[in-house]
PDB file of N, CA and C in Angstrom:
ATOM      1  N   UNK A   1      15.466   4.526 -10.989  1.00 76.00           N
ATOM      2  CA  UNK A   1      15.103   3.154 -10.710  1.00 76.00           C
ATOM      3  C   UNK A   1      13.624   3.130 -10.344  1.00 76.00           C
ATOM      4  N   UNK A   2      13.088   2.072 -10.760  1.00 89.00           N
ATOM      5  CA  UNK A   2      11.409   2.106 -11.007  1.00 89.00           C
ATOM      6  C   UNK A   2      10.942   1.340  -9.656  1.00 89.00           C
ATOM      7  N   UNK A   3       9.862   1.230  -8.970  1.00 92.00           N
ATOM      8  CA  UNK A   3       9.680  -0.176  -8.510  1.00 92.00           C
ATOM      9  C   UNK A   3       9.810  -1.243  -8.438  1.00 92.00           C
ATOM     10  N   UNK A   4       9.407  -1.977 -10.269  1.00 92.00           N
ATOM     11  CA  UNK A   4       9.962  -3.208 -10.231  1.00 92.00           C
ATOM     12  C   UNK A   4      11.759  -3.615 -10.155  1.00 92.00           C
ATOM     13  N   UNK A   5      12.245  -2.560 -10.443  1.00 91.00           N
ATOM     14  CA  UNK A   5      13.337  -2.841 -10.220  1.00 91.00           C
ATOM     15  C   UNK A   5      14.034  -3.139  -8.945  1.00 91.00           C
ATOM     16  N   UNK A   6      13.256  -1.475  -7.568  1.00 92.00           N
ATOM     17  CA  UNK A   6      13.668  -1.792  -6.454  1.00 92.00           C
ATOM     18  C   UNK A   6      13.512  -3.553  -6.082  1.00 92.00           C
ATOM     19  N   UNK A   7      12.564  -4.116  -6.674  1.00 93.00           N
ATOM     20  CA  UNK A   7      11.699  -5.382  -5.996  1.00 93.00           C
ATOM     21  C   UNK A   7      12.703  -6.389  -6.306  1.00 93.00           C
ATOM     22  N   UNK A   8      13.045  -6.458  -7.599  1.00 93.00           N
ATOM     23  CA  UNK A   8      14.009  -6.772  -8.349  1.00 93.00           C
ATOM     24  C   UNK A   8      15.428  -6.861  -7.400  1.00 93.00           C
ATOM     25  N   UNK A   9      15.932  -5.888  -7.071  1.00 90.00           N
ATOM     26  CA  UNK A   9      17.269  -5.689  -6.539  1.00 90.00           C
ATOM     27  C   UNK A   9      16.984  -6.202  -5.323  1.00 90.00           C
ATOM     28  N   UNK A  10      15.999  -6.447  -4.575  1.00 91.00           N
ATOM     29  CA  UNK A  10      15.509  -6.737  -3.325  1.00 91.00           C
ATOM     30  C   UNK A  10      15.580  -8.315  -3.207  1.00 91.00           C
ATOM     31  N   UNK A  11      15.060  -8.627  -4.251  1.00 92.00           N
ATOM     32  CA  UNK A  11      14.797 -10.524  -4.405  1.00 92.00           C
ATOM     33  C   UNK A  11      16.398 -10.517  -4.814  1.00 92.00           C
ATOM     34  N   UNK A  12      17.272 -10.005  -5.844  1.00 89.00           N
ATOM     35  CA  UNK A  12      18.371 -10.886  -5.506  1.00 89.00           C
ATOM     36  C   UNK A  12      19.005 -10.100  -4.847  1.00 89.00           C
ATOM     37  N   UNK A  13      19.100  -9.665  -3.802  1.00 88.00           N
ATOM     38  CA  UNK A  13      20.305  -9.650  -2.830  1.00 88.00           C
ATOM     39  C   UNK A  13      19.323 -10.705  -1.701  1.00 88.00           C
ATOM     40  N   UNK A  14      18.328 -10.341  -1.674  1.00 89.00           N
ATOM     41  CA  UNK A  14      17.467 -12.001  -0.755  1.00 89.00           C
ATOM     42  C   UNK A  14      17.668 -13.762  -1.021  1.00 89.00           C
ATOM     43  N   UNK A  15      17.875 -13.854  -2.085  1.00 89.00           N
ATOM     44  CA  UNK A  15      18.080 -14.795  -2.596  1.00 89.00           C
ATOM     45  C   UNK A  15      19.449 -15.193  -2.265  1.00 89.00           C
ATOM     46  N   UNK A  16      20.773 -14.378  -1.798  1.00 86.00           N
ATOM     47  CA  UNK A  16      22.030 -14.454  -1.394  1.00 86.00           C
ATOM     48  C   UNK A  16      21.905 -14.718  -0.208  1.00 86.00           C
ATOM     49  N   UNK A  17      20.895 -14.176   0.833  1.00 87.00           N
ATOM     50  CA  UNK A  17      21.444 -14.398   2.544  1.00 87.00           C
ATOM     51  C   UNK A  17      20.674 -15.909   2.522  1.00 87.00           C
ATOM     52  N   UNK A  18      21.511 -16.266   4.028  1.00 88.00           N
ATOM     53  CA  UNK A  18      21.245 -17.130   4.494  1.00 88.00           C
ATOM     54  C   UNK A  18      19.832 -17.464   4.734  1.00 88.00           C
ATOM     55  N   UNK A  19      19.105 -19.222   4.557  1.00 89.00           N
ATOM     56  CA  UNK A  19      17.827 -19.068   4.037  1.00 89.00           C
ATOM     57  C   UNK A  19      17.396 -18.792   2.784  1.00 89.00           C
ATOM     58  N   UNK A  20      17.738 -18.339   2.336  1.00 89.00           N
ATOM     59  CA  UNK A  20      17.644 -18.203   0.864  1.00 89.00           C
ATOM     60  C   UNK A  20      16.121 -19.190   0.198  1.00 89.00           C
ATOM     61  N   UNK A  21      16.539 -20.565   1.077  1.00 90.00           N
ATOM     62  CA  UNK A  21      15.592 -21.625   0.246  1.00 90.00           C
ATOM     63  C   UNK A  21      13.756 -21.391   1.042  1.00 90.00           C
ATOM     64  N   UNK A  22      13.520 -20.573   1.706  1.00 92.00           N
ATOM     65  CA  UNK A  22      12.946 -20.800   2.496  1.00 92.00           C
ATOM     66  C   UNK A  22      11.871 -19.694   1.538  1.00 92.00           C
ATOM     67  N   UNK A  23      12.256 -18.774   0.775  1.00 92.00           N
ATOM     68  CA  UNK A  23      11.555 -17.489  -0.115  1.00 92.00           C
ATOM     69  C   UNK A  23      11.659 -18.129  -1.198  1.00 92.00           C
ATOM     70  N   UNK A  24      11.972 -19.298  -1.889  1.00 94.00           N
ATOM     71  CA  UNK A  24      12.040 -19.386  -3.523  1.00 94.00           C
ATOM     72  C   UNK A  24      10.593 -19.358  -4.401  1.00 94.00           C
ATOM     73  N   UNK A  25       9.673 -20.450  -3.262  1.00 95.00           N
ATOM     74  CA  UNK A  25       8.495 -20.559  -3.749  1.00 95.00           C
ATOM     75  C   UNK A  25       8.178 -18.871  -4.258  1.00 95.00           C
ATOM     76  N   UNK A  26       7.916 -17.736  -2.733  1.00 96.00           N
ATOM     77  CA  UNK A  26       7.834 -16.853  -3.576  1.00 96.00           C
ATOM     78  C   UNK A  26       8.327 -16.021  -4.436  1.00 96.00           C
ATOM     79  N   UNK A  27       9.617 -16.254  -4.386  1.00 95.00           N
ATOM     80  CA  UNK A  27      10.389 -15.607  -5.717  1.00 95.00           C
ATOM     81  C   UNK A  27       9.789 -16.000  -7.249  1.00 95.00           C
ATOM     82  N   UNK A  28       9.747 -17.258  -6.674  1.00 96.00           N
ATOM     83  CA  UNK A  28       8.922 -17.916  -8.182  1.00 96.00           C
ATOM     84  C   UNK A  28       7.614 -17.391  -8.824  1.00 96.00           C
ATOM     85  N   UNK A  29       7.033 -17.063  -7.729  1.00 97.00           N
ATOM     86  CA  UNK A  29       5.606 -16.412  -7.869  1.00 97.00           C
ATOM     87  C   UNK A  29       5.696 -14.790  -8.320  1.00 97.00           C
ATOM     88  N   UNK A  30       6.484 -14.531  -8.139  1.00 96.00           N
ATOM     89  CA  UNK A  30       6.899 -12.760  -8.024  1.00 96.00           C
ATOM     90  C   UNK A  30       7.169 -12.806  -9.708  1.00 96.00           C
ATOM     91  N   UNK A  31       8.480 -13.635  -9.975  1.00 96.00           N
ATOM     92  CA  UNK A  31       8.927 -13.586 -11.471  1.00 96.00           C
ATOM     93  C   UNK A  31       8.286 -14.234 -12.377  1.00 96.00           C
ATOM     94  N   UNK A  32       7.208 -14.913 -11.839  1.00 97.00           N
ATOM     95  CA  UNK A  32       6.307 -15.418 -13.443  1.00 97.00           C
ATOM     96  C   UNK A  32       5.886 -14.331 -13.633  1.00 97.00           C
ATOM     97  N   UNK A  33       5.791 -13.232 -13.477  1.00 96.00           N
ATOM     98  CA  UNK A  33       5.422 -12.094 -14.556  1.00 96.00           C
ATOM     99  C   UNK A  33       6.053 -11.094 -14.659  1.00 96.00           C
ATOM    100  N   UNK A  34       6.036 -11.548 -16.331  1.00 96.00           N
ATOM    101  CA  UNK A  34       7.123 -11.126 -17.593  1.00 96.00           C
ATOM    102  C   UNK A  34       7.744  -9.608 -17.194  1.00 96.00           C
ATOM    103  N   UNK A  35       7.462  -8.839 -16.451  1.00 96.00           N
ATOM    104  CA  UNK A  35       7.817  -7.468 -16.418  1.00 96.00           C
ATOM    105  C   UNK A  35       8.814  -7.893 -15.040  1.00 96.00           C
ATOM    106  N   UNK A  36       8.283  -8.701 -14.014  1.00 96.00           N
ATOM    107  CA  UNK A  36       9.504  -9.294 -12.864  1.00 96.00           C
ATOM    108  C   UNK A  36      10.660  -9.296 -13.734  1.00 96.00           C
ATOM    109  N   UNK A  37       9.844 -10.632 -14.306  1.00 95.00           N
ATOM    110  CA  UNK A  37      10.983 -11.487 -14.591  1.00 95.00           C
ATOM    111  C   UNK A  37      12.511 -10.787 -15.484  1.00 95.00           C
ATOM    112  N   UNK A  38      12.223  -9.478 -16.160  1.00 94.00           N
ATOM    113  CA  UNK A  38      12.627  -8.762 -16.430  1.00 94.00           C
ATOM    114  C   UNK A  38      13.908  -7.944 -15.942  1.00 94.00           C
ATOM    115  N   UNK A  39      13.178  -7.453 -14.755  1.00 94.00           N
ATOM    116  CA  UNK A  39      13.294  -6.360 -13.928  1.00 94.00           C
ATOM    117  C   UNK A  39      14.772  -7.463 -13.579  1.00 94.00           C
ATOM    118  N   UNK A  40      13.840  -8.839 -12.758  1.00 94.00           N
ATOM    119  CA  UNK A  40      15.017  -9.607 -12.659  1.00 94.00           C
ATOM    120  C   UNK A  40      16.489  -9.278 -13.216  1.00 94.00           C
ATOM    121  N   UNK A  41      16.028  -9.481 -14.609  1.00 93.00           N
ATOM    122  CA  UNK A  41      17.155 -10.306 -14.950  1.00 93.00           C
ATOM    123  C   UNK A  41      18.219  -8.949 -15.372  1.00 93.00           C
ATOM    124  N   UNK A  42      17.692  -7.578 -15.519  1.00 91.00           N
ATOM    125  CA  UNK A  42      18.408  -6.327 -15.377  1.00 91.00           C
ATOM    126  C   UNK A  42      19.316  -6.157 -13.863  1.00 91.00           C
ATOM    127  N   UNK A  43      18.706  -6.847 -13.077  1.00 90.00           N
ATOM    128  CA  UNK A  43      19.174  -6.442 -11.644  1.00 90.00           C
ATOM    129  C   UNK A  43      20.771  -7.594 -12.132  1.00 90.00           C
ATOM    130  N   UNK A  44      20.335  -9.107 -12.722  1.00 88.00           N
ATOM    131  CA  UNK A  44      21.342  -9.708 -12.303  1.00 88.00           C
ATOM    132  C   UNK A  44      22.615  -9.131 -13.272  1.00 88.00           C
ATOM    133  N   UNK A  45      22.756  -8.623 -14.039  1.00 86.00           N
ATOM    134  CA  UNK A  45      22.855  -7.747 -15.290  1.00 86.00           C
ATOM    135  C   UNK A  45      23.651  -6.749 -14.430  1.00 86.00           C
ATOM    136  N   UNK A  46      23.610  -6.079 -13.933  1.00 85.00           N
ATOM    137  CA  UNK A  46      23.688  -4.627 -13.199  1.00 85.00           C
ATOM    138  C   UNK A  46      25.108  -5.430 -12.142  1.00 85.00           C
ATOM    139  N   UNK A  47      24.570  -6.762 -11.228  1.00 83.00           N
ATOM    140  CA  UNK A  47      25.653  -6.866 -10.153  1.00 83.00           C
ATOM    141  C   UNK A  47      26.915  -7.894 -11.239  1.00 83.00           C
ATOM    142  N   UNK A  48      26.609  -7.920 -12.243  1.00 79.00           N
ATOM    143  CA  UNK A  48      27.897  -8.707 -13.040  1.00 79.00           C
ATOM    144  C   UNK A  48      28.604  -7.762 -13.518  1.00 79.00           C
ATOM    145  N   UNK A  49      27.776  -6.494 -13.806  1.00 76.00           N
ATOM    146  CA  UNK A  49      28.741  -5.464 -14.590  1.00 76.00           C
ATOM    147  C   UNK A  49      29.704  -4.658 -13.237  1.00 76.00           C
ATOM    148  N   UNK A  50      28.742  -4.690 -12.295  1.00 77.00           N
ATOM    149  CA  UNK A  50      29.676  -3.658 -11.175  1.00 77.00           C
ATOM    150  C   UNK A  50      30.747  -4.921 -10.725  1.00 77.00           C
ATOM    151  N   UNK A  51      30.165  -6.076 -10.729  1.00 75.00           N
ATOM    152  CA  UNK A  51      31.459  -6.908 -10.612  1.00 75.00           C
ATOM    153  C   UNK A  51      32.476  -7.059 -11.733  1.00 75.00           C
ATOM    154  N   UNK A  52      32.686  -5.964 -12.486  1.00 63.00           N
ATOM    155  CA  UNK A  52      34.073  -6.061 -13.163  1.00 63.00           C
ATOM    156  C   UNK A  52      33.878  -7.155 -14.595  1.00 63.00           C
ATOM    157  N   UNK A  53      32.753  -7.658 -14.497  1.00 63.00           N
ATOM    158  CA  UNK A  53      32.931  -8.590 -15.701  1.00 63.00           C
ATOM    159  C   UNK A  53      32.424  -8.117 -17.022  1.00 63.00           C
ATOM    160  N   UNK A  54      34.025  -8.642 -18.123  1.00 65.00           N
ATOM    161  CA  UNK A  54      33.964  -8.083 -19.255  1.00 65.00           C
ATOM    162  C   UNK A  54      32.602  -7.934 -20.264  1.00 65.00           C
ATOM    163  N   UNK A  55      32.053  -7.231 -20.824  1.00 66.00           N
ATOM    164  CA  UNK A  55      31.569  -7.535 -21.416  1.00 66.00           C
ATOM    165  C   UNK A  55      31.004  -8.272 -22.564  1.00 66.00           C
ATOM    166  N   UNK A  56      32.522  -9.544 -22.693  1.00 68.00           N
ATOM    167  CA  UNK A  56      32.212 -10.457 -24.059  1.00 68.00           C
ATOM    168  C   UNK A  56      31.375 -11.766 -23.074  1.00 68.00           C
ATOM    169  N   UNK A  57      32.100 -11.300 -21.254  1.00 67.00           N
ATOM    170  CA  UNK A  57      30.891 -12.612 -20.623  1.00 67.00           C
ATOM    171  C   UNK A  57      30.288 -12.450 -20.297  1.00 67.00           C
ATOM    172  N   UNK A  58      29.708 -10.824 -19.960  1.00 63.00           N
ATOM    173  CA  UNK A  58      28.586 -10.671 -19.558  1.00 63.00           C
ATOM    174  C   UNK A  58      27.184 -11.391 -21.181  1.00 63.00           C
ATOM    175  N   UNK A  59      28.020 -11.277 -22.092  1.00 70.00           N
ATOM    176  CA  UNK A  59      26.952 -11.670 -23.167  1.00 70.00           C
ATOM    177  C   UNK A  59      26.483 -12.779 -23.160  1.00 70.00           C
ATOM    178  N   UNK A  60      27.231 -13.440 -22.921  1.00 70.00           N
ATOM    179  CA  UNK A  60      27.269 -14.995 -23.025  1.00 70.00           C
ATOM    180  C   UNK A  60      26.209 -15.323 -21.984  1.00 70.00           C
ATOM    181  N   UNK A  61      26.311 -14.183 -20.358  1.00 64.00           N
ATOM    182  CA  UNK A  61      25.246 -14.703 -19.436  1.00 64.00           C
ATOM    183  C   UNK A  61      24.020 -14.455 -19.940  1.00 64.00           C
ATOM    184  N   UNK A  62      23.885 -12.883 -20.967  1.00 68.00           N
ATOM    185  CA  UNK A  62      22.575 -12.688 -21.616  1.00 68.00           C
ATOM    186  C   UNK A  62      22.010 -13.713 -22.526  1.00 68.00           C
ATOM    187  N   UNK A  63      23.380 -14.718 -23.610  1.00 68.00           N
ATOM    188  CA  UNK A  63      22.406 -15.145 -24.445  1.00 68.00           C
ATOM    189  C   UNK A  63      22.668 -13.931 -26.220  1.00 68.00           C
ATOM    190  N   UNK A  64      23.613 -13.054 -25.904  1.00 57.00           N
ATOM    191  CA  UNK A  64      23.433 -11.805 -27.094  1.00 57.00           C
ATOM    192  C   UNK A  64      24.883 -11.228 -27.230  1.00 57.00           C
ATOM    193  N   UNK A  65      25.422 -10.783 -28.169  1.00 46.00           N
ATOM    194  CA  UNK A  65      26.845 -10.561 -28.504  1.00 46.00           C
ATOM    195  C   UNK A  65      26.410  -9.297 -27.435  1.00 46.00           C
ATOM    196  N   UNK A  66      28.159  -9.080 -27.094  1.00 45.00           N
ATOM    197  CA  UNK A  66      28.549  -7.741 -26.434  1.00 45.00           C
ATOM    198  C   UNK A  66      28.599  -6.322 -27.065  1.00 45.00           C
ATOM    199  N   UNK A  67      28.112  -5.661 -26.054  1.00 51.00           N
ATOM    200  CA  UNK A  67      27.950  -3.836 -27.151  1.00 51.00           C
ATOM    201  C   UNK A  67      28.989  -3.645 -26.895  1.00 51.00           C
ATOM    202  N   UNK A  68      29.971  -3.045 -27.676  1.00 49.00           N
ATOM    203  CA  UNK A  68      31.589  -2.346 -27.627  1.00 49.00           C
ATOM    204  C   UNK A  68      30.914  -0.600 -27.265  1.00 49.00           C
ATOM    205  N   UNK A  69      29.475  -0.278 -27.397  1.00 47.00           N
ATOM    206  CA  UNK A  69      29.780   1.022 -27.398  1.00 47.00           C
ATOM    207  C   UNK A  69      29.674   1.210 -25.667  1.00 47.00           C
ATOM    208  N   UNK A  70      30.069   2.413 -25.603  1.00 50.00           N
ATOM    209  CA  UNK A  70      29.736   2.660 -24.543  1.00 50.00           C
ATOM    210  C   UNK A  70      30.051   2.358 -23.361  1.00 50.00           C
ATOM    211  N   UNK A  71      31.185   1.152 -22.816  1.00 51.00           N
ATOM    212  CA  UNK A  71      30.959   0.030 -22.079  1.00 51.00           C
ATOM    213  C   UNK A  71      31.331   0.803 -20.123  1.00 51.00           C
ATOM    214  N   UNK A  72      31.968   2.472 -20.523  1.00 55.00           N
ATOM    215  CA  UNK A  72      31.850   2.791 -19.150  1.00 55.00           C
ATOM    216  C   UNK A  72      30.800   3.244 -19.143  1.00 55.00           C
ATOM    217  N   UNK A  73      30.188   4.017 -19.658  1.00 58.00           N
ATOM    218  CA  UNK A  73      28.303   4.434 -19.399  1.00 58.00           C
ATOM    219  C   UNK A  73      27.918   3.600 -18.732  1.00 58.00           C
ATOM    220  N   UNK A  74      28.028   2.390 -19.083  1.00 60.00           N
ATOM    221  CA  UNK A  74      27.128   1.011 -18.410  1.00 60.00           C
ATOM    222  C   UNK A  74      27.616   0.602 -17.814  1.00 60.00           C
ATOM    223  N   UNK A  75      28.483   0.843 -16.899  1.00 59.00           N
ATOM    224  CA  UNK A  75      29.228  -0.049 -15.673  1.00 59.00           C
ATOM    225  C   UNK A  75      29.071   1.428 -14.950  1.00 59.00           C
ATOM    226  N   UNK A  76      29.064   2.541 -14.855  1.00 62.00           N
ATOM    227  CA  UNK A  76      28.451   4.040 -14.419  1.00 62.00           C
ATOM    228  C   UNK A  76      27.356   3.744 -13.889  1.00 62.00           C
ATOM    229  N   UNK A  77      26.385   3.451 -14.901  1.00 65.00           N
ATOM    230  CA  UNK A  77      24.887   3.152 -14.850  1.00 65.00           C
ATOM    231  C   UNK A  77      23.934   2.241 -13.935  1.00 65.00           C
ATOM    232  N   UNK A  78      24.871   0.758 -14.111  1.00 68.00           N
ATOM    233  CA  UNK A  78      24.949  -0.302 -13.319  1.00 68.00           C
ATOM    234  C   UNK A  78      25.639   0.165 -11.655  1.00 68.00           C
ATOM    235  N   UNK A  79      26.765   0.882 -11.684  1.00 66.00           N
ATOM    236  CA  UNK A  79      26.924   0.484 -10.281  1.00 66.00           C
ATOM    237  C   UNK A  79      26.152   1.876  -9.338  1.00 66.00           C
ATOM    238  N   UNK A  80      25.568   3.085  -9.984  1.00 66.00           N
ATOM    239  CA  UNK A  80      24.509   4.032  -9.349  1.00 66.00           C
ATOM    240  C   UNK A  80      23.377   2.870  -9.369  1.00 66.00           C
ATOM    241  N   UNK A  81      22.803   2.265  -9.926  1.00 71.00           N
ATOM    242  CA  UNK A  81      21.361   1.313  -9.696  1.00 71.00           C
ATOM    243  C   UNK A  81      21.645   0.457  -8.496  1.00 71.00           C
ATOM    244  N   UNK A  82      22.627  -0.311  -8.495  1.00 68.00           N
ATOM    245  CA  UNK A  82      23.032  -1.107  -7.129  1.00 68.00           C
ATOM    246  C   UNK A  82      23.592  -0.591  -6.106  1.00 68.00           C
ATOM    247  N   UNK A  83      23.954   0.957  -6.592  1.00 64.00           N
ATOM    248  CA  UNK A  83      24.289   1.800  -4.908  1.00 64.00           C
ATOM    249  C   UNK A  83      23.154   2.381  -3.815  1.00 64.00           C
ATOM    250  N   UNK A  84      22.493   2.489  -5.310  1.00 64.00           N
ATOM    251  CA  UNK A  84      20.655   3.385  -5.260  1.00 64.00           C
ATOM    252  C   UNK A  84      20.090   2.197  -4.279  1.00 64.00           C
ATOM    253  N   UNK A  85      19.916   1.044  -4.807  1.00 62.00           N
ATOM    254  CA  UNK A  85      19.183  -0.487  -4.205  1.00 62.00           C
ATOM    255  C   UNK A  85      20.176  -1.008  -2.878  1.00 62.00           C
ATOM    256  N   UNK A  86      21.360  -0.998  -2.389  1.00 61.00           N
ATOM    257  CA  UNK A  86      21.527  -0.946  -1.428  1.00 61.00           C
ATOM    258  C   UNK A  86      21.105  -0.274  -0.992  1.00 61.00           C
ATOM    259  N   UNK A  87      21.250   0.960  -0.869  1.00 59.00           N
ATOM    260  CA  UNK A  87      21.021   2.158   0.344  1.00 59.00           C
ATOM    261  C   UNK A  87      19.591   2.204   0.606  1.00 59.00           C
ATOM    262  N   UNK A  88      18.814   1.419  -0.349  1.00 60.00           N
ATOM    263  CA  UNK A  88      17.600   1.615   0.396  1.00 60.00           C
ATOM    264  C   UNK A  88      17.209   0.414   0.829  1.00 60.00           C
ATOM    265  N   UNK A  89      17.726  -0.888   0.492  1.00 57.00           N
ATOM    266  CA  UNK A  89      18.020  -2.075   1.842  1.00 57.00           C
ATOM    267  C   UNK A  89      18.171  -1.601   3.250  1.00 57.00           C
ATOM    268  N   UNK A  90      19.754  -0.510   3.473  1.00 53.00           N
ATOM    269  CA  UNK A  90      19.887   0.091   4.230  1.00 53.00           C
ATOM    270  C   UNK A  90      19.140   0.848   5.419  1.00 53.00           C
ATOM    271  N   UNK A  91      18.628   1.497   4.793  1.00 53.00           N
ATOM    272  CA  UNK A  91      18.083   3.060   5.184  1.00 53.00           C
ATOM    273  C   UNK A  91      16.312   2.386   5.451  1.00 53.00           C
TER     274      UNK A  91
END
């Protein structure tokens, strides 16, 4: 996991606590650039897959048909990135 990603995993689990509205301005500022906004949208990507959701809806949240290959690799993959990004909320 890279930086932008930690930053990434950081803004949305921030974006969940209470207050939430009080950081948007700078969330907004963080994800106008294209590599955020990215990072973003891998993070939101990552907590739909460890949440169990299939992959014909995870597509639908992307916008792109579902990959049949692979689909425990990437729920493997996904829930080490969001164990990795808690624990260092944590710690």
């Amino acid at each position: 996991m890279n930086e932008r990603d930690t930053e990434a995993a950081h803004w949305f689990a921030r974006l969940r606590a209470p207050g939430a509205e009080a950081d948007r301005a700078e969330f907004d500022l963080w994800r106008a650039d294209p590599d955020h906004a990215e990072a973003y949208a891998r993070a939101e990507e990552d907590w739909l897959l460890v949440g169990g959701v299939a992959p014909e809806h995870l597509a639908v949240h992307r916008g792109a048909r579902a990959s049949p290959a692979r689909p425990n690799a990437r729920w493997a993959l996904a829930a080490a990135r969001r164990v990795s990004a808690d624990l260092r909320l944590v710690g």
